[in-house]
JSON list of C-alpha atoms in Angstrom, two decimals:
[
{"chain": "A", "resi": 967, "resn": "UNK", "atom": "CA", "xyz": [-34.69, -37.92, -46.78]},
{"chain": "A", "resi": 968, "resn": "UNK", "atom": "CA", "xyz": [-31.41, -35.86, -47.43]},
{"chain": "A", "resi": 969, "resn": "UNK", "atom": "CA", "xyz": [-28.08, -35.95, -46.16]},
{"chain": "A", "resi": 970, "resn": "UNK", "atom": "CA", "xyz": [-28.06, -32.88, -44.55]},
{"chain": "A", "resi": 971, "resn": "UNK", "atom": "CA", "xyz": [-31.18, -33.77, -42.30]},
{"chain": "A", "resi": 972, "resn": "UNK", "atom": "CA", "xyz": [-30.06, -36.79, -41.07]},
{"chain": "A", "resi": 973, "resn": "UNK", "atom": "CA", "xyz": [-26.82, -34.98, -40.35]},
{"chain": "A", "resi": 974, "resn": "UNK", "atom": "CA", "xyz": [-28.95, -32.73, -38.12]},
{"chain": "A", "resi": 975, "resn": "UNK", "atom": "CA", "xyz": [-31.06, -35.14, -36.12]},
{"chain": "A", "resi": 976, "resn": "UNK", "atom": "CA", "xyz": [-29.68, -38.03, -36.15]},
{"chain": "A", "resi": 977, "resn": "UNK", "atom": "CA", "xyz": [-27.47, -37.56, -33.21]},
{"chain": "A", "resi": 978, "resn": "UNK", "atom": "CA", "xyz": [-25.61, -40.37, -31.38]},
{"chain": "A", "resi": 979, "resn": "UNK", "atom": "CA", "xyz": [-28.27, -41.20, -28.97]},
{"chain": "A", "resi": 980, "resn": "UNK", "atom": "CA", "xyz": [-30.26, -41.36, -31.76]},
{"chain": "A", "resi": 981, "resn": "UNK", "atom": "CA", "xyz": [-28.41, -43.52, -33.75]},
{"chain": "A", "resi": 982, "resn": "UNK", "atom": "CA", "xyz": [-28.47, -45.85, -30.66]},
{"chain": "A", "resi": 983, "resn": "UNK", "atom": "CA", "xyz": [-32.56, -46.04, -30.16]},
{"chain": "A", "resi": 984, "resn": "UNK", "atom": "CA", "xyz": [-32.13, -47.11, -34.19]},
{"chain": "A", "resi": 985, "resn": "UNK", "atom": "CA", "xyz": [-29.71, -49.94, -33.78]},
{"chain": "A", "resi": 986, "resn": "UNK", "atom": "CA", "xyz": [-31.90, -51.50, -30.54]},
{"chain": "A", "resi": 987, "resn": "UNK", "atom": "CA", "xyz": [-34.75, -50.94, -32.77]},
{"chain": "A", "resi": 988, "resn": "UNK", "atom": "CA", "xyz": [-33.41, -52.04, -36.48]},
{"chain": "A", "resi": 989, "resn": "UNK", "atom": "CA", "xyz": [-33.07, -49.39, -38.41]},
{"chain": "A", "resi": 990, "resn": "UNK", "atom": "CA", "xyz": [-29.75, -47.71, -38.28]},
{"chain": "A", "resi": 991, "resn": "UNK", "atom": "CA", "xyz": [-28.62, -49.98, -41.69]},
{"chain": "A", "resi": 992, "resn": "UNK", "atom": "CA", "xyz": [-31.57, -48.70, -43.30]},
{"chain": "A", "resi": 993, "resn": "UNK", "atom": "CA", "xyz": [-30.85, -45.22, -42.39]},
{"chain": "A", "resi": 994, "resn": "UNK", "atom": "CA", "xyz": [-27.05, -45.75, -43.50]},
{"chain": "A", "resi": 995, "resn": "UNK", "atom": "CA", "xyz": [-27.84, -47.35, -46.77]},
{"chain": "A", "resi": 996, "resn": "UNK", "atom": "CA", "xyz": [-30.02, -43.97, -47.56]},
{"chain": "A", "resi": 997, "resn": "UNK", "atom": "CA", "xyz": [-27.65, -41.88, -46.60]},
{"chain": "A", "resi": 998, "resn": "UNK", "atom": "CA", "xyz": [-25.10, -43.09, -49.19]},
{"chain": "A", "resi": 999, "resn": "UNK", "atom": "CA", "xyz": [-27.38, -42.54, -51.91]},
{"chain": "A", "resi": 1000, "resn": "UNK", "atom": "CA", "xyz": [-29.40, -39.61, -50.81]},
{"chain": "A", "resi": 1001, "resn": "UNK", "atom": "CA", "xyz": [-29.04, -36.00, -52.24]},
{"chain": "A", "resi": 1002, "resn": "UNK", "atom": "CA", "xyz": [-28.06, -33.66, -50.09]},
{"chain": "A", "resi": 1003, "resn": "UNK", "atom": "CA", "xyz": [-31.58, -32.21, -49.21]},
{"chain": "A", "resi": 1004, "resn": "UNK", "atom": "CA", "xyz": [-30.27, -28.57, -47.95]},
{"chain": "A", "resi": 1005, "resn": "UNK", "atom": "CA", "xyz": [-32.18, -26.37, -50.84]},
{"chain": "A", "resi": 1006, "resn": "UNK", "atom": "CA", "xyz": [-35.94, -26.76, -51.86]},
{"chain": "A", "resi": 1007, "resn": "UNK", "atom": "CA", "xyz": [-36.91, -28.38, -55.01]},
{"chain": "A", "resi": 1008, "resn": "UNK", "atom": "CA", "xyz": [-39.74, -27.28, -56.79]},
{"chain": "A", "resi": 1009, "resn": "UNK", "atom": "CA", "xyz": [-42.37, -29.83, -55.22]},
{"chain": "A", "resi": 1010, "resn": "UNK", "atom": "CA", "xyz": [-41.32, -28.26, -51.68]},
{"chain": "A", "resi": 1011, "resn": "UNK", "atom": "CA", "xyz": [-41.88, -24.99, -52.85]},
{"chain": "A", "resi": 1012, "resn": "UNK", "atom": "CA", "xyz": [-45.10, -25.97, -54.68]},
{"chain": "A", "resi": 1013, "resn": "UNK", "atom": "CA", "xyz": [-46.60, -27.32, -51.30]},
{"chain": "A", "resi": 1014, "resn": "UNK", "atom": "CA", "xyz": [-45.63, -24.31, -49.37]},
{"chain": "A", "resi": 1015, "resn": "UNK", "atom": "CA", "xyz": [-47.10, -22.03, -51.44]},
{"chain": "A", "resi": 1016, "resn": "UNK", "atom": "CA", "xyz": [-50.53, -24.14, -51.35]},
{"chain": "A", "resi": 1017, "resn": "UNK", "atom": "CA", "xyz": [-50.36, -23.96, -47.44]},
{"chain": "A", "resi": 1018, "resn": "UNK", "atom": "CA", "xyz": [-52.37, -22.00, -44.80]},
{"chain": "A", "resi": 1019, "resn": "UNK", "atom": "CA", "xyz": [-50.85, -22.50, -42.22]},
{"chain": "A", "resi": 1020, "resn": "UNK", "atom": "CA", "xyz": [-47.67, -24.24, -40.28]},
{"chain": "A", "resi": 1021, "resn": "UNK", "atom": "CA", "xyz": [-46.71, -24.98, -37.22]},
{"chain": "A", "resi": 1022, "resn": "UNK", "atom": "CA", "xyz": [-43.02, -23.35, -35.51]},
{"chain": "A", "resi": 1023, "resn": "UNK", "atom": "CA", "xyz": [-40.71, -25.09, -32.72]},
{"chain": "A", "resi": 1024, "resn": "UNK", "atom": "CA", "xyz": [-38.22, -23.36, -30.78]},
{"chain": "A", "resi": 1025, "resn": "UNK", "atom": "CA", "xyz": [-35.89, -23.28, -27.78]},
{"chain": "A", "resi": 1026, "resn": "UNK", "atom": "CA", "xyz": [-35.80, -20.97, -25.31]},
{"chain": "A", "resi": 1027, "resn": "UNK", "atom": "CA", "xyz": [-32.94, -19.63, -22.63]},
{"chain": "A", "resi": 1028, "resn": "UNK", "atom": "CA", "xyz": [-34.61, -22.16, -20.23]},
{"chain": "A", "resi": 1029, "resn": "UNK", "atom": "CA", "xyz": [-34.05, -25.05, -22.97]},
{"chain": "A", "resi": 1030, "resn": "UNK", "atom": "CA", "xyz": [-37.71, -26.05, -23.14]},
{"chain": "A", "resi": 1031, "resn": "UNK", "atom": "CA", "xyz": [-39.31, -26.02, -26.60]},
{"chain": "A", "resi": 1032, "resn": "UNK", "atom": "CA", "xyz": [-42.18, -23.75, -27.73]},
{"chain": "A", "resi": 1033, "resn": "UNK", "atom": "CA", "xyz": [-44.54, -24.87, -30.85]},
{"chain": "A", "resi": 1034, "resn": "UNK", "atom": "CA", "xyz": [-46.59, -22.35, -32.04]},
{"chain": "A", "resi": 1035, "resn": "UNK", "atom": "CA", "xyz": [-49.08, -22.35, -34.87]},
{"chain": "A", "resi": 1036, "resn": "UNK", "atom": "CA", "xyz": [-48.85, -19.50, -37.86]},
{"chain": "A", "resi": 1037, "resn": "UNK", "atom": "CA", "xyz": [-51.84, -19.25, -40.13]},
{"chain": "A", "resi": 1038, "resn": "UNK", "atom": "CA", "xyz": [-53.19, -17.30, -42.78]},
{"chain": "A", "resi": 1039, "resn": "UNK", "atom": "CA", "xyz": [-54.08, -17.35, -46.74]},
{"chain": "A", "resi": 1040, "resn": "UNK", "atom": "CA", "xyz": [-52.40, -19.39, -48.88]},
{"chain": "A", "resi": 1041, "resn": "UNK", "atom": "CA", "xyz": [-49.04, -18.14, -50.07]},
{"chain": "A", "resi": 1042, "resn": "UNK", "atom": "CA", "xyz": [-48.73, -16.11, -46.64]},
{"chain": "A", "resi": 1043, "resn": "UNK", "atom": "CA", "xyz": [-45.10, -18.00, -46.85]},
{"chain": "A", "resi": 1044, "resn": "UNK", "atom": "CA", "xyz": [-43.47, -16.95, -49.58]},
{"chain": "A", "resi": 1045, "resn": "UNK", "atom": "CA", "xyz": [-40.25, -19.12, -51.23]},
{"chain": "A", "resi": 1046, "resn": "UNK", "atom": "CA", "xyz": [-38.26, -16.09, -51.56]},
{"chain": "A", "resi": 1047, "resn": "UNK", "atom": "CA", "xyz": [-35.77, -18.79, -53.36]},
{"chain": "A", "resi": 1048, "resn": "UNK", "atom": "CA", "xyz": [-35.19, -22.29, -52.88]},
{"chain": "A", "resi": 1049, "resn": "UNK", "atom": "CA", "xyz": [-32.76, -21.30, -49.53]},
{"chain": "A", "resi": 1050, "resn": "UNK", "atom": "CA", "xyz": [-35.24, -18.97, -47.68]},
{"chain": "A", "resi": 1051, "resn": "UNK", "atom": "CA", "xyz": [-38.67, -18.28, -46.98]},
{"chain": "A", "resi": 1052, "resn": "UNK", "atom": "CA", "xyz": [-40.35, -15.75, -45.55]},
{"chain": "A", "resi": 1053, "resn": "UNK", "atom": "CA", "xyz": [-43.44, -14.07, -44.27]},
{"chain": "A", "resi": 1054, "resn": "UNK", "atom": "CA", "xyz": [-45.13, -11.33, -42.36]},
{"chain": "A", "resi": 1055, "resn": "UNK", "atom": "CA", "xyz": [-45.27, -11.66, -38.55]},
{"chain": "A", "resi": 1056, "resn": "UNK", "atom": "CA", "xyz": [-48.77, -9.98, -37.69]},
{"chain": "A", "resi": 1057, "resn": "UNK", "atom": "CA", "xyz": [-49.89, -8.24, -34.29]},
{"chain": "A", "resi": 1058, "resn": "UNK", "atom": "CA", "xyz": [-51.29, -10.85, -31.90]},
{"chain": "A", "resi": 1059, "resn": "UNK", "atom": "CA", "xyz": [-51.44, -11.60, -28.35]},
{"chain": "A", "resi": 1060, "resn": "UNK", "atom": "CA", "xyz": [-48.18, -9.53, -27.91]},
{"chain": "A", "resi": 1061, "resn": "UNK", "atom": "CA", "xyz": [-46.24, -12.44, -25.69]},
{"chain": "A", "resi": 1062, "resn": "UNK", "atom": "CA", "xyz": [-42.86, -12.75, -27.92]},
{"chain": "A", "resi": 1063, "resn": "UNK", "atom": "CA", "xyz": [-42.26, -16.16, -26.68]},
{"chain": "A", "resi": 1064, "resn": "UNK", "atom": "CA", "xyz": [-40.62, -17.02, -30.25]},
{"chain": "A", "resi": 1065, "resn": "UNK", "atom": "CA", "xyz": [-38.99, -13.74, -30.83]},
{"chain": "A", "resi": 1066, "resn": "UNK", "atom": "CA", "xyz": [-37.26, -14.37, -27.31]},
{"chain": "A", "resi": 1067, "resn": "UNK", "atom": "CA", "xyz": [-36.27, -17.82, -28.55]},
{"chain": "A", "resi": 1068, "resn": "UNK", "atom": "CA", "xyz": [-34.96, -16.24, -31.56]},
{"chain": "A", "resi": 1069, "resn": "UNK", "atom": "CA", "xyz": [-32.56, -14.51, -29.83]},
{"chain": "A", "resi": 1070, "resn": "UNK", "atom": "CA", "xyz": [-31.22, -16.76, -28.00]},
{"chain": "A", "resi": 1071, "resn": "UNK", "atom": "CA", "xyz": [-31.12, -19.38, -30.09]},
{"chain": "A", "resi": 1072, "resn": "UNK", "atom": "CA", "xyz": [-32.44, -18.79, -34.23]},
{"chain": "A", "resi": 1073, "resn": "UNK", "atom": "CA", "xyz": [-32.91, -22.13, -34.48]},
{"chain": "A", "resi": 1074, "resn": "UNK", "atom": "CA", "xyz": [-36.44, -23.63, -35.86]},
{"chain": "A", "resi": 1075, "resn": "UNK", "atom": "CA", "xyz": [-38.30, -26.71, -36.50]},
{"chain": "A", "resi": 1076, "resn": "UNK", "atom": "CA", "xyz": [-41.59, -26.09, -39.10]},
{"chain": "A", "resi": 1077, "resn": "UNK", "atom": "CA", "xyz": [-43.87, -28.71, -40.27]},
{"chain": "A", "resi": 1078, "resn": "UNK", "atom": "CA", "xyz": [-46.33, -27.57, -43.29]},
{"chain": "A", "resi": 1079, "resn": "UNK", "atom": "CA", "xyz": [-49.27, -30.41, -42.97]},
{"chain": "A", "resi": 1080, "resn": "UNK", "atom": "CA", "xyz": [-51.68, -31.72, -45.55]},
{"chain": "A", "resi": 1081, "resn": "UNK", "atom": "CA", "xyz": [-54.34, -33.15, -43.81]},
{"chain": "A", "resi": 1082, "resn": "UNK", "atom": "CA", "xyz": [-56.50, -34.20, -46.50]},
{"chain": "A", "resi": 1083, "resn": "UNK", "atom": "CA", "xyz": [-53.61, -35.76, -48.06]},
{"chain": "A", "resi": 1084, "resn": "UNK", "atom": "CA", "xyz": [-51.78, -36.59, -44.62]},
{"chain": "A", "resi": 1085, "resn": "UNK", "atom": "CA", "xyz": [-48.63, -35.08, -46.25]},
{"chain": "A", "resi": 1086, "resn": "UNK", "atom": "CA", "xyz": [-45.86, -33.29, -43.72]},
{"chain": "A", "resi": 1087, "resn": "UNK", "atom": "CA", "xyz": [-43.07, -31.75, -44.84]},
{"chain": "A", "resi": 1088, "resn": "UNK", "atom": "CA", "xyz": [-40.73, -30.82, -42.20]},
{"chain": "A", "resi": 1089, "resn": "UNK", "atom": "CA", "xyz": [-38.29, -27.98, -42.58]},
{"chain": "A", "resi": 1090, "resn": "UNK", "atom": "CA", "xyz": [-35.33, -26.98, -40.38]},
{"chain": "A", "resi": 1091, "resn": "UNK", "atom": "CA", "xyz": [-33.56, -23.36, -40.81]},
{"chain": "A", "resi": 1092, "resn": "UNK", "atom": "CA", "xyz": [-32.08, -20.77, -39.11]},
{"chain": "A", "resi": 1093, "resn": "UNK", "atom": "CA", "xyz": [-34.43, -17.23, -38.26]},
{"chain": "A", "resi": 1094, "resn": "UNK", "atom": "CA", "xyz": [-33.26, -13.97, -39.15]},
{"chain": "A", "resi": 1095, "resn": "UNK", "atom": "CA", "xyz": [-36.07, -10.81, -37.55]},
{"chain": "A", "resi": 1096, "resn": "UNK", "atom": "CA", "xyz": [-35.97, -7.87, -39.70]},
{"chain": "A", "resi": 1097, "resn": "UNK", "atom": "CA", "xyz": [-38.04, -5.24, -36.87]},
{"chain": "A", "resi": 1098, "resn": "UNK", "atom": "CA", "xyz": [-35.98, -2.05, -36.67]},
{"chain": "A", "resi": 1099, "resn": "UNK", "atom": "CA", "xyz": [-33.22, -2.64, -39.07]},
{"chain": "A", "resi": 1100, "resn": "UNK", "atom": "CA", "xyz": [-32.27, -0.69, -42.44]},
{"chain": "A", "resi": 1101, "resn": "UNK", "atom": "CA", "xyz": [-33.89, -3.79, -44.46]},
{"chain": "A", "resi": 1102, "resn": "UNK", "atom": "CA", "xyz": [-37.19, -3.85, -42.36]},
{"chain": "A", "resi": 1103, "resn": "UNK", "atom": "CA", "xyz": [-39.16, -1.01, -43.69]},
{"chain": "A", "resi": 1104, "resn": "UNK", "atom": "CA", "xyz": [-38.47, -2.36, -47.49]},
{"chain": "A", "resi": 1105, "resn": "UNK", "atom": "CA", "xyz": [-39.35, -5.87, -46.47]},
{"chain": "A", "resi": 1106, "resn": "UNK", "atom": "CA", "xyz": [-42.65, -4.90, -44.40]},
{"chain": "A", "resi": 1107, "resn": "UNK", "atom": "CA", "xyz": [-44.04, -2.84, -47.64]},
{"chain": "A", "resi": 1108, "resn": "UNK", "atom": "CA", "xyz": [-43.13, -6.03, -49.48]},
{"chain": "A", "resi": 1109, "resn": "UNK", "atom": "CA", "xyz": [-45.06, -8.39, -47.59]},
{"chain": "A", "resi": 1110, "resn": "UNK", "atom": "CA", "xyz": [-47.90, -6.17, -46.75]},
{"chain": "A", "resi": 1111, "resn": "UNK", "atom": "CA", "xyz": [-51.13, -7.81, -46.65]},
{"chain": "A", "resi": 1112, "resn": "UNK", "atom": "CA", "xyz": [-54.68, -7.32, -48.53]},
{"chain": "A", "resi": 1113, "resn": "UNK", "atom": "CA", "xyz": [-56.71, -6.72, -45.14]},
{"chain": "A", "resi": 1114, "resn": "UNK", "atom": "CA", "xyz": [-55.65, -3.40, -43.99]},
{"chain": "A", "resi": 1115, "resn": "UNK", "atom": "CA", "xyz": [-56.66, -4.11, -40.80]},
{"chain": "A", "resi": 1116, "resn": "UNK", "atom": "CA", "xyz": [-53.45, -6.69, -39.97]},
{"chain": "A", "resi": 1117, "resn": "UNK", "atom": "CA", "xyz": [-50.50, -4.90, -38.36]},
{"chain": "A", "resi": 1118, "resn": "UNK", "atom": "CA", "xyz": [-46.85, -6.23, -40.26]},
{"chain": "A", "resi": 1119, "resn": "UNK", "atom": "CA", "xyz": [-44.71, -6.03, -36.30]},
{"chain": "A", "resi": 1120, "resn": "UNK", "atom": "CA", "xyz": [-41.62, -7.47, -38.74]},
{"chain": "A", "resi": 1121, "resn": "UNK", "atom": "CA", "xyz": [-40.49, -9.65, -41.39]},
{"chain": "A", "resi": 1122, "resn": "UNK", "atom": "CA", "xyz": [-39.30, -13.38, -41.11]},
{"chain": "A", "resi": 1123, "resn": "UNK", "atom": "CA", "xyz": [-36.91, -14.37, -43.00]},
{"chain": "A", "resi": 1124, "resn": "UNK", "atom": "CA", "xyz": [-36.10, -18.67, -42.67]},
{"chain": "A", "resi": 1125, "resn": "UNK", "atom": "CA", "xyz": [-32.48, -19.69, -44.04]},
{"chain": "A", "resi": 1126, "resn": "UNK", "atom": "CA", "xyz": [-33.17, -23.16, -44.65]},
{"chain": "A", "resi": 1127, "resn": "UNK", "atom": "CA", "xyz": [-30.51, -25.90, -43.55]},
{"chain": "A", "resi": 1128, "resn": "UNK", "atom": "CA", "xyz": [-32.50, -29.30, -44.67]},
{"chain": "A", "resi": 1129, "resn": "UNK", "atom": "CA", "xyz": [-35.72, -30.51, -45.19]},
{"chain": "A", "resi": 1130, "resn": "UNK", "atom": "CA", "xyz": [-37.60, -34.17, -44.97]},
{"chain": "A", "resi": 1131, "resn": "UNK", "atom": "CA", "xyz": [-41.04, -35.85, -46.13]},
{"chain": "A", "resi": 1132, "resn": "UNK", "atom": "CA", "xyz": [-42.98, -37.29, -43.48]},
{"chain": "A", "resi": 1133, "resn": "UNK", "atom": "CA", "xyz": [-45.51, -40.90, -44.53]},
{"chain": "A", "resi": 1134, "resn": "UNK", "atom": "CA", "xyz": [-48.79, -40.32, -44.33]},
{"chain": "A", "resi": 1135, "resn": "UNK", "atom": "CA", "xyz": [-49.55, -43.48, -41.75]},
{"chain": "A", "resi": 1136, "resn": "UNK", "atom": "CA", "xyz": [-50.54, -41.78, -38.86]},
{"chain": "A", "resi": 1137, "resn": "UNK", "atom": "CA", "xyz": [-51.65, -38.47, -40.00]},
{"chain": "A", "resi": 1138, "resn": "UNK", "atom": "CA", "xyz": [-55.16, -38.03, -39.69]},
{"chain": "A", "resi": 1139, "resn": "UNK", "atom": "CA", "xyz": [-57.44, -36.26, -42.28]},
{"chain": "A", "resi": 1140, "resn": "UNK", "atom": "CA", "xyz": [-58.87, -33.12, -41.40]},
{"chain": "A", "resi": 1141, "resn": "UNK", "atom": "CA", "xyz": [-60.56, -30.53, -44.21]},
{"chain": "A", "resi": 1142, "resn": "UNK", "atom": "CA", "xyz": [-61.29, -26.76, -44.08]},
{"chain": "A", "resi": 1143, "resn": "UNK", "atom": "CA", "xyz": [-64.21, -24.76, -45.07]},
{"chain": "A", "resi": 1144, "resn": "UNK", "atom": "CA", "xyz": [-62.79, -23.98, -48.19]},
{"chain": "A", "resi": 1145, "resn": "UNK", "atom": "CA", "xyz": [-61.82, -27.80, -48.72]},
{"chain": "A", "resi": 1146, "resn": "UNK", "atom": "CA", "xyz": [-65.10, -28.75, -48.01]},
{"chain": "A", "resi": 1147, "resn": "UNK", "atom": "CA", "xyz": [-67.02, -26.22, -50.21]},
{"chain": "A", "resi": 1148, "resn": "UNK", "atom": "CA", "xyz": [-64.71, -27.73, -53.25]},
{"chain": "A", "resi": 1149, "resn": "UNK", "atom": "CA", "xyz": [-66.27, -31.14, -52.45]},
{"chain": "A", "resi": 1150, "resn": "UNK", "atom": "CA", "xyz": [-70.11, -30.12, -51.52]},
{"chain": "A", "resi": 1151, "resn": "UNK", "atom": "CA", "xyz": [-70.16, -27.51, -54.39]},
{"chain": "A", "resi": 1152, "resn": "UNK", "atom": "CA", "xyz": [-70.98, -29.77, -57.23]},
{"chain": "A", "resi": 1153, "resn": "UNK", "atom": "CA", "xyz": [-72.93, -32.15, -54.63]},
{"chain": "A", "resi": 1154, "resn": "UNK", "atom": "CA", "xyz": [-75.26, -29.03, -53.88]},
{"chain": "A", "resi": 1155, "resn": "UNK", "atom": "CA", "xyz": [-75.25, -28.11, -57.77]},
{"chain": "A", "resi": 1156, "resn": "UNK", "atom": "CA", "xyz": [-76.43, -31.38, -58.09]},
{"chain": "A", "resi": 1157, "resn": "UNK", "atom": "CA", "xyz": [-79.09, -31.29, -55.53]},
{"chain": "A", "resi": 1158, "resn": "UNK", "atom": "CA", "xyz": [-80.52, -28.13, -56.75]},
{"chain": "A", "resi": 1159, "resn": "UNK", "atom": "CA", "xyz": [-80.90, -29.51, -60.33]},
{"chain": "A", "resi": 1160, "resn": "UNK", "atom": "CA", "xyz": [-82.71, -32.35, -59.44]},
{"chain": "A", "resi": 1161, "resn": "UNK", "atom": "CA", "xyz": [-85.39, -30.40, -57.23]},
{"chain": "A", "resi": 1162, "resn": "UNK", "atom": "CA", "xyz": [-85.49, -28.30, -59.65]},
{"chain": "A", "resi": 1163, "resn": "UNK", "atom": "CA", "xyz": [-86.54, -31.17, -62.22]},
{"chain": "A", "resi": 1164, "resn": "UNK", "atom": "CA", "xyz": [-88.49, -33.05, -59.64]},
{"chain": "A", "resi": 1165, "resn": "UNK", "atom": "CA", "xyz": [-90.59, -29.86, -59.52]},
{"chain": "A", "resi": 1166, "resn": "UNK", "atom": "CA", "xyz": [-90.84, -29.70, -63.06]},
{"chain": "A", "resi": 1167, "resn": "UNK", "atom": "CA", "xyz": [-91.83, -33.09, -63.00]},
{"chain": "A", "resi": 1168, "resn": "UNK", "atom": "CA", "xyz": [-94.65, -32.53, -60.32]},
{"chain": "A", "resi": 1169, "resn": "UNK", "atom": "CA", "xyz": [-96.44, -29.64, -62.00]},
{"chain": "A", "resi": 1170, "resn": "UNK", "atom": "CA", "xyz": [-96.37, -31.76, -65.33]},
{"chain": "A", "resi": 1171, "resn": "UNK", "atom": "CA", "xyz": [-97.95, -34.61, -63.47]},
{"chain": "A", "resi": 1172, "resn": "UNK", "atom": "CA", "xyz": [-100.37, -32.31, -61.86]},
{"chain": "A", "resi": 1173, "resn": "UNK", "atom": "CA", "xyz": [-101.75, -30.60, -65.23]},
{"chain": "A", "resi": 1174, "resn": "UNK", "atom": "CA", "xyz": [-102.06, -33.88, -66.96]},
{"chain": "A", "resi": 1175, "resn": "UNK", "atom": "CA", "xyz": [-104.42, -35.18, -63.88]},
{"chain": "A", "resi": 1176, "resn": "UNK", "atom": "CA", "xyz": [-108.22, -35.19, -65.09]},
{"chain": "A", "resi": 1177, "resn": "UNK", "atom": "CA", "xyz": [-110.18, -32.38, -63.54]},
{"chain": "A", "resi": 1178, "resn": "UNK", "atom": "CA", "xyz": [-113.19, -33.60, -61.35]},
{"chain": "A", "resi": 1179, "resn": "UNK", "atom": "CA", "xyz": [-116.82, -32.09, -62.46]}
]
């Protein structure tokens, strides 16, 4: 953990659930030796670019917070440079309850997850919307995707304030198709070999039977 994300959520109510609970002097020895954590490294940058999907908290004008879930092929997040990320916001269900947020407050929470691992790397950062600004067109051509039939609305550019690693204890594995086909693949390979010898073997049994008169 870095200094900058403690800094940001580890408030003074927090600080007092970790004294009643024991860790505040482990939290305060790691924050004396900790780097400062506000720029991505490479292996945060590596693991974002092997993601399909993450998921997005924000705040709105009511100050309730709103998770939502953005998905699509892996590298749809781009690490423009180790300070900001970005990606294509695509057409959906057309309720703007995080672009709202955004403008009142540009504020985020992600967390990029793992499951097969049960890795989570949480990210917090600061939105800017490129929509109908002199940048957008530029950055929409940029990020344009390879199925023609996804509408680019705007660009989302993350400024990125701190970042943390998560332990794997309670997070629970899960696999996509495309996980799964990397495991079964050689398993069905497999499969198909040995039917395919077993049948070899079955005709050679078959000829060497004596013929009845």
């Amino acid at each position: 953990m870095g200094r900058r994300f403690q800094e940001l959520t580890f408030t003074p109510l927090v600080k007092e659930h970790q004294k009643e609970h024991g860790s505040l002097h482990q939290y305060e020895r790691i924050e004396q030796t900790a780097p400062q954590g506000d720029t991505l490294g490479p292996p945060e940058q590596d693991f974002i670019k092997r993601r399909d999907g993450f998921y997005m908290a924000s705040v709105s004008e009511t100050g309730w917070p709103y998770v939502q879930h953005r998905g699509g092929p892996k590298g749809f997040v781009r690490v423009i440079n180790p300070g900001l990320l970005g990606f294509a916001d695509l057409r959906g269900n057309k309720q703007y309850v995080s672009l709202g947020n955004f403008d009142h407050d540009p504020r985020v929470a992600l967390f990029f997850m793992d499951y097969p691992y049960q890795t989570r790397l949480k990210i917090l950062g600061r939105v800017e919307v490129h929509e109908h600004d002199s940048e957008a067109p530029a950055l929409i051509e940029s990020f344009r995707p390879t199925n023609k039939a996804d509408v680019i609305e705007r660009v989302i550019l993350i400024h990125v304030e701190a970042f943390d690693w998560n332990c794997p204890q309670h997070i629970t594995p899960r696999y996509t198709m495309e996980e799964l086909e990397e495991t079964l693949s050689p398993v069905r390979d497999r499969l198909r070999q040995l039917e395919a010898e077993n049948a070899a073997l079955r005709e050679k049994l078959a000829k060497m039977e004596p013929q009845s008169t």
